[in-house]
Coordinates of C-alpha atoms in Angstrom, one line a residue:
X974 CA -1.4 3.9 -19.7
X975 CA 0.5 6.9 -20.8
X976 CA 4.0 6.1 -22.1
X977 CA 6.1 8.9 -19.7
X978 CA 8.2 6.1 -17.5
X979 CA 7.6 6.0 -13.6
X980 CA 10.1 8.5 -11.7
X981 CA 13.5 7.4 -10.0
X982 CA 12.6 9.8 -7.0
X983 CA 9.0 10.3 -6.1
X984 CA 5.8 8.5 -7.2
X985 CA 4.2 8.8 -10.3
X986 CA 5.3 9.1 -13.7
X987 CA 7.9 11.7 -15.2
X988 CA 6.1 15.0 -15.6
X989 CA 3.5 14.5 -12.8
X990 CA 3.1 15.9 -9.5
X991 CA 1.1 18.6 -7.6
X992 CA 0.4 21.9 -9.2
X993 CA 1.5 25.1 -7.8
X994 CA -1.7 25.5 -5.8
X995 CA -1.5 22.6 -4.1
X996 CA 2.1 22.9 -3.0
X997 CA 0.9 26.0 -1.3
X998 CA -1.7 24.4 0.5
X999 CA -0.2 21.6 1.7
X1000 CA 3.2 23.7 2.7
X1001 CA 0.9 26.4 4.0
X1002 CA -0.2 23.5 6.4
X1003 CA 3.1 23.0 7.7
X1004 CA 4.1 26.8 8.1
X1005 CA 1.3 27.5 10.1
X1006 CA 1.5 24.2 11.8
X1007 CA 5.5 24.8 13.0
X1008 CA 4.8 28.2 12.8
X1009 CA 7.9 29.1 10.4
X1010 CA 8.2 30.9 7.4
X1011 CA 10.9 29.1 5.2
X1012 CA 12.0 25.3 5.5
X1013 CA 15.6 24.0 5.5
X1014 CA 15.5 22.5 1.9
X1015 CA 17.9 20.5 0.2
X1016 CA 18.3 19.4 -3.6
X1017 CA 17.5 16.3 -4.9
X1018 CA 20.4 15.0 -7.0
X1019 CA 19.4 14.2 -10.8
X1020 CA 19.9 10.7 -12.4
X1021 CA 22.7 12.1 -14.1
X1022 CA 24.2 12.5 -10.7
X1023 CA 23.9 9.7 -8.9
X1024 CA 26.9 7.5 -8.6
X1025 CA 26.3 3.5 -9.5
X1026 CA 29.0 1.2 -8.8
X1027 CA 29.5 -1.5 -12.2
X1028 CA 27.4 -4.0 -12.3
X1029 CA 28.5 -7.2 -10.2
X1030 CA 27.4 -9.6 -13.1
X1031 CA 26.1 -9.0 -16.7
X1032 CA 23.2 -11.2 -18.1
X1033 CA 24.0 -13.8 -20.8
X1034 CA 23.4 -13.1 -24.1
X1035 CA 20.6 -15.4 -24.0
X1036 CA 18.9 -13.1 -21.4
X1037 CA 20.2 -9.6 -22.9
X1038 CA 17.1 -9.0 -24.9
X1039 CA 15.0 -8.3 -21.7
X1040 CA 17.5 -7.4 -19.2
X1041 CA 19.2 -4.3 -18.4
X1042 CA 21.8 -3.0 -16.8
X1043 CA 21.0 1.3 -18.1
X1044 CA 21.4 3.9 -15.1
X1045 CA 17.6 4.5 -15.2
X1046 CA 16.5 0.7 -14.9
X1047 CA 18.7 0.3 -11.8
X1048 CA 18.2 3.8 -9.9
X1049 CA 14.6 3.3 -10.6
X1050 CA 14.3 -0.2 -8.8
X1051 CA 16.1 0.6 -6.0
X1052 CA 13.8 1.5 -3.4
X1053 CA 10.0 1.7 -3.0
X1054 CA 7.9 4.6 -1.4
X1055 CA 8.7 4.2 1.9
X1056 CA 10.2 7.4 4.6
X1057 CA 13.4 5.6 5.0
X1058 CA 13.7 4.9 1.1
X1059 CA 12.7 8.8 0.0
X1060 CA 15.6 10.1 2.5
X1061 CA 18.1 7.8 1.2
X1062 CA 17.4 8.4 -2.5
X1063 CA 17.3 12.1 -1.7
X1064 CA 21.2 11.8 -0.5
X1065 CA 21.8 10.4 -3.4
X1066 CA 22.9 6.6 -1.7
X1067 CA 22.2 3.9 -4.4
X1068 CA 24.7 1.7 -3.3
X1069 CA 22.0 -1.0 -3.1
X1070 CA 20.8 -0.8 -6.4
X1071 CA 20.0 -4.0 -8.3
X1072 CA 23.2 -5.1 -11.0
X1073 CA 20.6 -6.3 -13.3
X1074 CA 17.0 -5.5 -13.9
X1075 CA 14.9 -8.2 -15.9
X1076 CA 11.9 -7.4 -18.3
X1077 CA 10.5 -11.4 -18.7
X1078 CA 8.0 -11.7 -21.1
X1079 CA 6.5 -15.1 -20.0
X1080 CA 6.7 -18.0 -17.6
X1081 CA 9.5 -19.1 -19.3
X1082 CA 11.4 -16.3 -19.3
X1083 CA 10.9 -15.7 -15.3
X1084 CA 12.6 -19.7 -15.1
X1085 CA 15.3 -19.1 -17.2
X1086 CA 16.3 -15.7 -14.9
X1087 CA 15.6 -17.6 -11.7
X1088 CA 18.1 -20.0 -13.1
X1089 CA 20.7 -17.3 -14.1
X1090 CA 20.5 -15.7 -10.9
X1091 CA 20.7 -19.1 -8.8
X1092 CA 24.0 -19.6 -11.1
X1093 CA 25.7 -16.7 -10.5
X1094 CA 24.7 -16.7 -6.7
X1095 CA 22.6 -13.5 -6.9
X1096 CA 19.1 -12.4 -4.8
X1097 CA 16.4 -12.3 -6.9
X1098 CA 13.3 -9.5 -6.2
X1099 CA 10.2 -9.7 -7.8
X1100 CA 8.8 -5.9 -8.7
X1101 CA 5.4 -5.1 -9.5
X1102 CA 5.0 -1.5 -9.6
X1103 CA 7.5 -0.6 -6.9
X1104 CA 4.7 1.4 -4.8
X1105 CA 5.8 -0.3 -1.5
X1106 CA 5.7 2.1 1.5
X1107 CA 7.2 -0.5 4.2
X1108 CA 11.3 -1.5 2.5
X1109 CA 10.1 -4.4 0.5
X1110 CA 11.5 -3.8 -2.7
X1111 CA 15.0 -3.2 -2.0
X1112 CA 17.6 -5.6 -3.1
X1113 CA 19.2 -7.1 -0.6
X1114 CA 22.9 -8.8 -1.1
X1115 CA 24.3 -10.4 2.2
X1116 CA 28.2 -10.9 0.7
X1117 CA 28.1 -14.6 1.9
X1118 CA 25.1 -16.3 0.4
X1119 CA 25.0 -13.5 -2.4
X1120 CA 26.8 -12.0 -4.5
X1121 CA 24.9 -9.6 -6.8
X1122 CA 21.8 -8.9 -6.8
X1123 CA 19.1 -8.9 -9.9
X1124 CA 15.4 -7.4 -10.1
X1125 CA 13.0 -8.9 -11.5
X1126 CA 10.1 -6.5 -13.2
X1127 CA 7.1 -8.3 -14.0
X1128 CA 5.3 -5.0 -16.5
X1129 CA 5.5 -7.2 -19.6
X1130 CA 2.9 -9.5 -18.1
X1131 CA -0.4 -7.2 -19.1
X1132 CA -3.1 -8.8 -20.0
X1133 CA -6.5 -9.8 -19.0
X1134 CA -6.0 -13.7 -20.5
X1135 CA -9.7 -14.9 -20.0
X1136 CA -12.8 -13.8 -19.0
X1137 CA -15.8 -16.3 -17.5
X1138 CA -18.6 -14.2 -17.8
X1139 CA -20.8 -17.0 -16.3
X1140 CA -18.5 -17.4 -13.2
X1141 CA -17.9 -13.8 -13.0
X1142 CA -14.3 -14.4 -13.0
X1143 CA -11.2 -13.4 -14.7
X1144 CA -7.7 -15.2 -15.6
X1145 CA -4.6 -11.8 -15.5
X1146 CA -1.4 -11.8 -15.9
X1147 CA 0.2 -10.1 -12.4
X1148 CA 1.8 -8.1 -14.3
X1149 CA -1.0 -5.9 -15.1
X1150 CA -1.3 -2.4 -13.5
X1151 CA -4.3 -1.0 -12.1
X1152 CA -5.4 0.9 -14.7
X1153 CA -5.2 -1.5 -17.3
X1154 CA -6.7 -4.2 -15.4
X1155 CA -9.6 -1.8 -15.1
X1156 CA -9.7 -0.9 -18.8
X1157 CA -9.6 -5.0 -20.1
X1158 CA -12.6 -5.4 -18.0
X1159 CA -14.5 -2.8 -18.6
X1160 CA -15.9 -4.2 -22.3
X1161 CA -16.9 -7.5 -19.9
X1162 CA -19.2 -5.0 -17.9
X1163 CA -17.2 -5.8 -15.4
X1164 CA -14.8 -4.9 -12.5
X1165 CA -12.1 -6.3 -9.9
X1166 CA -13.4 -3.6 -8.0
X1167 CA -9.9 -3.4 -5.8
X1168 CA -8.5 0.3 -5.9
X1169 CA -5.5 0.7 -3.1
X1170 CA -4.3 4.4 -3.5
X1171 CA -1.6 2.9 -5.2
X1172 CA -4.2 1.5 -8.1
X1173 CA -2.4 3.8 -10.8
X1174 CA 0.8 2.8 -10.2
X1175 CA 0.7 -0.5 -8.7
X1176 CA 0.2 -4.1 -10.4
X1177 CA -2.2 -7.2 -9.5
X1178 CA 0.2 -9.9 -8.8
X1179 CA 1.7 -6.9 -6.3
X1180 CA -1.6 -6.6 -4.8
X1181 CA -1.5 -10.5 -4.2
X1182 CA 1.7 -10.5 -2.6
X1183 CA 1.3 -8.0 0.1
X1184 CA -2.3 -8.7 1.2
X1185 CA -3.4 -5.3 -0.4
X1186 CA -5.9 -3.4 1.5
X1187 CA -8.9 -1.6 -1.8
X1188 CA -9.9 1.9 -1.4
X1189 CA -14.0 0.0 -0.5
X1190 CA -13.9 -0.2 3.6
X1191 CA -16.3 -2.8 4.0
X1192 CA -16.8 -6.8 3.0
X1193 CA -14.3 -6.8 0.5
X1194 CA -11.2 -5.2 2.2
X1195 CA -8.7 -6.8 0.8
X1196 CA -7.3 -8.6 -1.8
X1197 CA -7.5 -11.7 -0.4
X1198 CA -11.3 -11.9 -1.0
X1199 CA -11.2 -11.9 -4.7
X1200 CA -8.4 -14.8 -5.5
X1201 CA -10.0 -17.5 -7.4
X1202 CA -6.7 -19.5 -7.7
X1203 CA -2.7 -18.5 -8.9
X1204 CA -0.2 -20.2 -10.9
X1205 CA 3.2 -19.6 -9.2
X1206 CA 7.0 -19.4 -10.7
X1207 CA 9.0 -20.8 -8.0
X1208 CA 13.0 -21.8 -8.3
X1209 CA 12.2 -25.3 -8.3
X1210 CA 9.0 -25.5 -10.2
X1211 CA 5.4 -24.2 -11.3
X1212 CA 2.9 -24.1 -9.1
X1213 CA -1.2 -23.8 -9.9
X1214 CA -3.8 -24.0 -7.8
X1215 CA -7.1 -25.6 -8.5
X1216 CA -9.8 -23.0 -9.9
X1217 CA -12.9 -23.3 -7.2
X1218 CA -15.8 -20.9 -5.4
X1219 CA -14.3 -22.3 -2.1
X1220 CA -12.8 -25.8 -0.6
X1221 CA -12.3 -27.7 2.9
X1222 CA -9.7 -29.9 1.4
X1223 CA -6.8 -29.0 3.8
X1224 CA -5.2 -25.2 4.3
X1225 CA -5.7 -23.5 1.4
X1226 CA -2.7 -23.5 -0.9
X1227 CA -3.3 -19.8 -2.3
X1228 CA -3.7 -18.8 1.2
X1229 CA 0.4 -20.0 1.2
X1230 CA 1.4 -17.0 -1.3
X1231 CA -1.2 -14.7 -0.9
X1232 CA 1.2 -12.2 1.0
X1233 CA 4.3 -13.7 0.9
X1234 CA 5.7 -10.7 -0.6
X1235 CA 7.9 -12.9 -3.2
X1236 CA 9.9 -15.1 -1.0
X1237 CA 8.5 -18.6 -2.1
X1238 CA 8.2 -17.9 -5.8
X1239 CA 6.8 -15.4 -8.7
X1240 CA 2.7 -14.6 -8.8
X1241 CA 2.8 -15.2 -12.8
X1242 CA -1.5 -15.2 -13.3
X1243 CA -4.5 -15.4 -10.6
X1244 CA -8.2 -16.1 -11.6
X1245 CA -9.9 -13.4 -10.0
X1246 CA -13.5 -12.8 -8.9
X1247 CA -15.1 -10.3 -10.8
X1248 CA -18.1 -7.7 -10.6
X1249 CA -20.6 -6.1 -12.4
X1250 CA -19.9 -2.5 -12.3
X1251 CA -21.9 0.1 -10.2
X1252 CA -25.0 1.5 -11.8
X1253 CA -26.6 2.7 -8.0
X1254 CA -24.7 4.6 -6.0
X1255 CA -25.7 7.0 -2.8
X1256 CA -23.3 8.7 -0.5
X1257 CA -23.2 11.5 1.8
X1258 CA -20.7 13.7 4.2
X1259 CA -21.6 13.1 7.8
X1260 CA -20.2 16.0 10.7
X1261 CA -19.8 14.5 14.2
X1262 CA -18.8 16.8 17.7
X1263 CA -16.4 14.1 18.5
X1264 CA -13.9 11.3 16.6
X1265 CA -15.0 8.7 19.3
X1266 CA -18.7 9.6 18.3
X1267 CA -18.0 9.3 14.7
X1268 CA -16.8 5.7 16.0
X1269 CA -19.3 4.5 17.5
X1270 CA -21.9 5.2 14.6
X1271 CA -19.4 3.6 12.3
X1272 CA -19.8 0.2 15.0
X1273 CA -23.3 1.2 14.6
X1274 CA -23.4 0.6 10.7
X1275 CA -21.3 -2.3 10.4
X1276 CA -22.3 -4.5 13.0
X1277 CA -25.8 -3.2 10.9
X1278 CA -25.1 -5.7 7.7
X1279 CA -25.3 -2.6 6.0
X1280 CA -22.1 -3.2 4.0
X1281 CA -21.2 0.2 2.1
X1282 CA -18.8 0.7 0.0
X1283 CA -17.0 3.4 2.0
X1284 CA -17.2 4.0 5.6
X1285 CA -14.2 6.2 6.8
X1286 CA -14.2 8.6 9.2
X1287 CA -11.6 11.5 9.8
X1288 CA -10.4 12.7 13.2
X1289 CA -11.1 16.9 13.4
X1290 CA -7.7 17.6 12.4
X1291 CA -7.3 15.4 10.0
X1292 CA -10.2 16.7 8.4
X1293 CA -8.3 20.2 8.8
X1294 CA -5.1 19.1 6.9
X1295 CA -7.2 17.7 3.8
X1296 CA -9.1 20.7 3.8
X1297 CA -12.2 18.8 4.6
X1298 CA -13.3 20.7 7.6
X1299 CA -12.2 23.5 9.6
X1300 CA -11.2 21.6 12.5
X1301 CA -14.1 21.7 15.1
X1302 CA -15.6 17.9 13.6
X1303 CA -14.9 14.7 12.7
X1304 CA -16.1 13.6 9.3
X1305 CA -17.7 10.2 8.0
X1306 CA -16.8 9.2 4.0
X1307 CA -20.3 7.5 3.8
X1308 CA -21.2 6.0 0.5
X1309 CA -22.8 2.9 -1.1
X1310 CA -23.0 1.2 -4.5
X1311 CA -24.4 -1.7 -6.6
X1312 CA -24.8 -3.0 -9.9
X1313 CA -28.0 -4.6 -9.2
X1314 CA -30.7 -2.0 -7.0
X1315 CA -31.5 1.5 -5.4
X1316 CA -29.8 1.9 -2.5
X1317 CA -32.4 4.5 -0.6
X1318 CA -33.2 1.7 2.2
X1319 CA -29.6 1.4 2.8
X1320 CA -28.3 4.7 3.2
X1321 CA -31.4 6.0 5.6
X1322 CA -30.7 2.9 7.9
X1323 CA -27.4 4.7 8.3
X1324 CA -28.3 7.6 8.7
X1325 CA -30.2 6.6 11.0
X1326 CA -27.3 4.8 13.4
X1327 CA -25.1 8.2 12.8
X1328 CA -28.2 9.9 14.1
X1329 CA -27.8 7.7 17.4
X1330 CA -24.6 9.0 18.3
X1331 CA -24.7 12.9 17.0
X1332 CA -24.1 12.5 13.5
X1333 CA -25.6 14.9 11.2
X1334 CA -25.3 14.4 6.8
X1335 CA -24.1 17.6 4.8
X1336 CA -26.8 18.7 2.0
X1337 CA -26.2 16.8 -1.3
X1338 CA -27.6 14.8 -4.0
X1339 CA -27.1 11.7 -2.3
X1340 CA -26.3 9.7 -5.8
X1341 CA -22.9 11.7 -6.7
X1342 CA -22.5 12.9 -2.6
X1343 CA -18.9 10.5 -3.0
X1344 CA -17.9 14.0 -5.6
X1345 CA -19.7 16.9 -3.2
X1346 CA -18.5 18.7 -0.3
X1347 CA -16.4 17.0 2.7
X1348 CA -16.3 13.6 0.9
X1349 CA -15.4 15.4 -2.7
X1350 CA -12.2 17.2 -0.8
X1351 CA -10.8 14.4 0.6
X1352 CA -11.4 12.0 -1.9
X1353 CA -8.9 14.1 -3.9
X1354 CA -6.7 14.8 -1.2
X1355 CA -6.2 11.2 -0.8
X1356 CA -5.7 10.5 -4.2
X1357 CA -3.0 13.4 -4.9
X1358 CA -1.3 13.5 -1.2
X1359 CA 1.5 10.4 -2.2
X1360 CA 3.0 13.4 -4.9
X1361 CA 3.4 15.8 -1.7
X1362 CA 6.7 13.7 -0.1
X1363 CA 8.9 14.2 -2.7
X1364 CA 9.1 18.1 -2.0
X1365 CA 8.2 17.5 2.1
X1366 CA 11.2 15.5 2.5
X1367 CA 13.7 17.4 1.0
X1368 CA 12.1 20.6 3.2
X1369 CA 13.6 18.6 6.2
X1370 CA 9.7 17.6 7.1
X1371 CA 8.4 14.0 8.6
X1372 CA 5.3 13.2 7.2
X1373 CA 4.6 9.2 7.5
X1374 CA 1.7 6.9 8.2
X1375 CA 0.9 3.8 10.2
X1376 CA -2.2 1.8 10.1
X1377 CA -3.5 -1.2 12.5
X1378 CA -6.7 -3.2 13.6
X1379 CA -7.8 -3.6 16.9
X1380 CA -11.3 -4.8 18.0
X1381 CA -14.2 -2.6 19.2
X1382 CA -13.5 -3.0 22.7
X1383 CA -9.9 -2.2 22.5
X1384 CA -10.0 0.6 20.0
X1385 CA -10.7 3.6 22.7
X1386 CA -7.6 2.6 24.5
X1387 CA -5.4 1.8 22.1
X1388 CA -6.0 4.9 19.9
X1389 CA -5.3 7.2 23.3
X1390 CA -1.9 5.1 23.9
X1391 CA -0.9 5.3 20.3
X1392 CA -1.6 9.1 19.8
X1393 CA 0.0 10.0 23.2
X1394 CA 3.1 7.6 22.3
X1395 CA 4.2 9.1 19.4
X1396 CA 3.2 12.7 20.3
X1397 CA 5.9 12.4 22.7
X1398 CA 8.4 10.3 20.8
X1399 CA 8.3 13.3 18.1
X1400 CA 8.8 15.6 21.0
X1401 CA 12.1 13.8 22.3
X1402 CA 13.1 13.0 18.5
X1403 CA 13.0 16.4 17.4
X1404 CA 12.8 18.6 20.2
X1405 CA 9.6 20.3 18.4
X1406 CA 6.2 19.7 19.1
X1407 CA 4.2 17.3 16.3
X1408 CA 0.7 16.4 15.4
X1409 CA -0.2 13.1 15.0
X1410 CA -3.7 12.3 13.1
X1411 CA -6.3 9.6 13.2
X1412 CA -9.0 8.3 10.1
X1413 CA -10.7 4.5 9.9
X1414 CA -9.8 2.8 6.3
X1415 CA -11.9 -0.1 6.3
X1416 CA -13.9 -1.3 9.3
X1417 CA -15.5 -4.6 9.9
X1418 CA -18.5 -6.0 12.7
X1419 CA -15.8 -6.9 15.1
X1420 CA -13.4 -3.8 14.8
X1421 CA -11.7 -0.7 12.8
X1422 CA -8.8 -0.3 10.7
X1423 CA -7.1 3.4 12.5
X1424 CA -4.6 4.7 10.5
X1425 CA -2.5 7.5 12.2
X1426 CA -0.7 9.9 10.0
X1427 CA 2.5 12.1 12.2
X1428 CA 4.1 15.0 11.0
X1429 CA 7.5 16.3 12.3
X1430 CA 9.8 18.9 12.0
X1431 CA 13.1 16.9 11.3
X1432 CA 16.9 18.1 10.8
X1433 CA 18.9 16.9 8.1
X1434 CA 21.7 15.2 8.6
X1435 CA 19.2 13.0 11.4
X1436 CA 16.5 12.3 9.5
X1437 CA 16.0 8.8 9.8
X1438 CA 17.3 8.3 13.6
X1439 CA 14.5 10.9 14.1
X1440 CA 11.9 8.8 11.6
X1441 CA 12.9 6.0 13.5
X1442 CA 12.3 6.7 16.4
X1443 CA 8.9 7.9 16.0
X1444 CA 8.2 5.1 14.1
X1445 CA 9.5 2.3 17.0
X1446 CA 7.6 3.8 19.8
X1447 CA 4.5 4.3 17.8
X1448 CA 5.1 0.1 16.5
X1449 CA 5.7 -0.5 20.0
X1450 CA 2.7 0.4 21.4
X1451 CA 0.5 -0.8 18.8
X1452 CA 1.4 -4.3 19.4
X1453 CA 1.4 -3.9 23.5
X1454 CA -2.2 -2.3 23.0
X1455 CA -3.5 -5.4 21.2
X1456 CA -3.4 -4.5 17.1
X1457 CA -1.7 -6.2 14.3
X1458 CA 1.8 -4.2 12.8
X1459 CA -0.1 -3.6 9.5
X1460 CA -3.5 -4.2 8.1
X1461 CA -2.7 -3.6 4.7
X1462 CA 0.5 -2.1 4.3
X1463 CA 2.7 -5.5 4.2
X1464 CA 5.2 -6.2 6.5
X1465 CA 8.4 -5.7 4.1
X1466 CA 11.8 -4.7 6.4
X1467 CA 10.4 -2.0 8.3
X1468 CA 7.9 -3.4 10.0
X1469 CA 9.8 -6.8 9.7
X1470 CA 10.7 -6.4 14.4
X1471 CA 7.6 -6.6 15.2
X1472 CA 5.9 -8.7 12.8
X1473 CA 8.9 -11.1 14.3
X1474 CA 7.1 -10.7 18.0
X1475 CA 3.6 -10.6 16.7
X1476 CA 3.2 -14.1 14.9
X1477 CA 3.9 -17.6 16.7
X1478 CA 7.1 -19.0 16.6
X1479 CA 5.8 -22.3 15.6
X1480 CA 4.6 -20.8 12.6
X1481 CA 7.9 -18.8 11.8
X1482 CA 9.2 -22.3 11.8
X1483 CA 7.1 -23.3 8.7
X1484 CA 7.3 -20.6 6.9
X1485 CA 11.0 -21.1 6.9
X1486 CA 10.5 -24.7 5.9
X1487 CA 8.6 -24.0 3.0
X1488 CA 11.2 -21.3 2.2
X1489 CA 13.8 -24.0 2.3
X1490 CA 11.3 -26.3 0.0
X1491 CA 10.5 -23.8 -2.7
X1492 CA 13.4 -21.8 -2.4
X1493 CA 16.5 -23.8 -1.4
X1494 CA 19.3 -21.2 -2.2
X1495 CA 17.1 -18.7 -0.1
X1496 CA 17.6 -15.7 -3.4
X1497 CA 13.6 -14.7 -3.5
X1498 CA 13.5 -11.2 -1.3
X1499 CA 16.4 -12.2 1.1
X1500 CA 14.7 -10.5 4.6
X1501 CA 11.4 -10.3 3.9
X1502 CA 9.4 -11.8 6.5
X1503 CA 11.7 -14.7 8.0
X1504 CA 15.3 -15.2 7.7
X1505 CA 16.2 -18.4 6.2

């Protein structure tokens, strides 16, 4: 990892962000696309500028050696990478930045701040790498329960502990970013094999926390898949799991923390199923007339058992934007990959079900296609789009994303109610005609992942009632059209309304009473997914 620390405002690390050439795409986009000339664009005040109250409570000296209270440490764990927390930030409002941020070192440390914080009545948030795009990093201070509010950074917990070579497993310290996990591994021969767009700037015990989503769209979709077992810091105790391929013996325990977004304790360490790393790989770009055609071959190939690695498909302007296509076709991401055999059997079956619904593969070496053409564009579009809000917002522009699932039988519908939704709520936000964008991120025998992208002409000064508003309607009639709030983007406090409506009430109730049981003075992530 390089030593340049991550950016207050904007994702990345100090010194990154797009060239000059892609600025001008992507801004050419939105010229053309509003058809305007110059945006209304505001400046983004520096560090130096921003205006922190004091901090509510100071650490002990005990705890000074890891803690900080610096202007950078608190600006920089305010908010995550969310629409709502880029506006804010870019007006400057820090007013709920954490008093303290914490830099434990070990298990014990994370105890001895939990204990702190529990004495001087403050929240408590865990922070991975602070990548969240749906308000679940912010600290959250009610004035009755809480008085202050503390952040709790888990970076110094880096290492790959173990490796079981004969298990294909791995014991790693949550703390560890993407990159680094990746790196440890790699002398093993092996890999986690998880990479959320995020991956760079996002850690593993994050990953566990929120129910990540990994860039590979079929079999193993998510993070889920790969826990072993965790060992868990909670207020009133340690927590480990039992290290097994699978069990029957009751509800499984990691299944308890595996997306509970930090309010029933600390992800310290996971075992984690491992890998070998890819030495076959075969890929190709596939044009379709139609997005609904490109669908249906995408059913085709995983109801198949083909299982490939990638299996996305862009809408026809979605292709557009990325630069992937000129607009008149949807494109299929089609690519496979093993660390065991060829993969020519597997990649003509599916060419063979995109053949059965109109789909046609670009020319290219199949075995580096994931790097050619269609599939090479938007692979880095996708990778280098996150560094495009931090100049988009301030230009007065919405530019968001929502994902969902929805089964095969649904998905026609609910993708024609969704698009038409939100078209119009942009339309009565803004007064200005929008675009909103459909691709599939991972897909599975029973349905598809959609993941609409909207862009807006906003108005400062309304920013966020307009964002809002785009973003209820379009939450609205996902859920009344059959699909989950989130697939993979966590539930956090934006999309905390209807994740309220969308699980049973019966099990709200025991969330909250294993809230009350591991977490009595309710300080983990006050907000996050139940109210105490």
């Amino acid at each position: 990892m390089t030593s340049a620390r991550l950016k207050h405002y904007g994702w990345g690390r100090e010194g990154e962000g797009m060239s000059a050439e892609e600025r001008t795409f992507v801004l050419g986009r939105y010229r053309a696309k509003f058809a305007i000339d110059e945006f209304d664009t505001i400046v983004v005040p520096g560090l130096e500028d921003l205006s922190l109250r004091e901090p509510r409570v100071l650490p002990p000296a005990s705890l000074a050696p890891f803690c900080s209270t610096e202007r950078y440490d608190r600006a920089a764990h305010t908010y995550g990478k969310s629409y709502p927390d880029y506006v804010r930030a870019m007006l400057g409002d820090y007013d709920c930045a954490p008093d303290v941020v914490a830099y434990p070192r070990n298990e014990a440390e994370i105890s001895t701040v939990m204990d702190w914080a529990r004495s001087v009545d403050a929240s408590l948030t865990p922070f991975g790498g602070g990548s969240s795009v749906c308000g679940g990093i912010e600290p959250r201070v009610d004035g009755i329960k809480h008085k202050a509010a503390v952040t709790l950074d888990l970076r110094n917990l880096s290492k790959v502990i173990e490796v079981d070579p004969v298990s294909r497993a791995a014991s790693i310290e949550s703390g560890t970013y993407g990159p680094s996990l990746e790196n440890q591994l790699k002398p093993h021969g092996f890999t986690l094999r998880h990479f959320p767009q995020s991956f760079e700037y996002s850690t593993l015990g994050g990953w566990i926390a929120t129910r990540s989503g990994g860039h590979f769209a079929n079999l193993h979709t998510h993070i889920d898949d790969f826990v072993e077992s965790l060992r868990v810091v909670t207020p009133v105790g340690v927590l480990e799991t039992r290290r097994l391929p699978g069990s029957g013996a009751g509800p499984s325990p990691d299944r308890m923390f595996i997306g509970s977004e930090g309010i029933l304790g600390v992800i310290s360490r996971a075992w984690m199923r491992l890998q070998p790393r890819p030495r076959f790989r075969a890929g190709a770009s596939v044009r379709f007339p139609s997005f609904f055609d490109a669908a249906r071959a995408v059913r085709a190939v995983a109801q198949a058992g083909l299982y490939p690695s990638n299996c996305r498909i862009l809408d026809p302007q979605e292709a557009f934007n990325t630069g992937a296509a000129d607009g008149s076709v949807a494109i299929m991401v089609l690519a496979f990959e093993s660390g065991d055999h060829p993969l020519d059997a597997w990649i003509a079956r599916a060419f063979e079900c995109c053949a059965d619904h109109r789909g046609t593969p670009e020319p290219a070496n199949v075995s580096d296609a994931h790097l050619q053409g269609a599939a090479g564009i938007w692979r880095n579009a996708f990778i280098r789009m996150p560094y495009a809000r931090e100049f988009l917002t301030p230009a007065g522009l919405i530019n968001d994303t929502f994902e969902t699932a929805i089964t095969w039988d649904q998905f026609e519908s609910l993708h024609d109610k969704v698009k038409a939704a939100t078209e119009r709520a942009i339309l009565e936000a803004t007064g200005v005609n929008g675009e909103v964008t459909c691709r599939f991120t991972h897909v599975y025998p029973d349905g598809p992942a959609p993941y609409f992208s909207f862009h807006a002409l906003g108005r400062h000064g309304a920013l966020l009632e307009q964002w809002q508003a785009i973003k209820y309607a379009a939450s609205d009639t996902l859920l009344a059209a059959g699909g989950t709030i989130t697939h993979h983007h966590a539930v956090g406090r934006d999309h905390r309304p209807w994740y309220d409506r969308q699980r049973p009430e019966l099990f709200a109730a025991a969330l909250r009473a294993a809230k009350r049981e591991l977490d009595p003075q309710g300080m983990l992530n006050p907000g996050v997914l139940i109210d105490p």
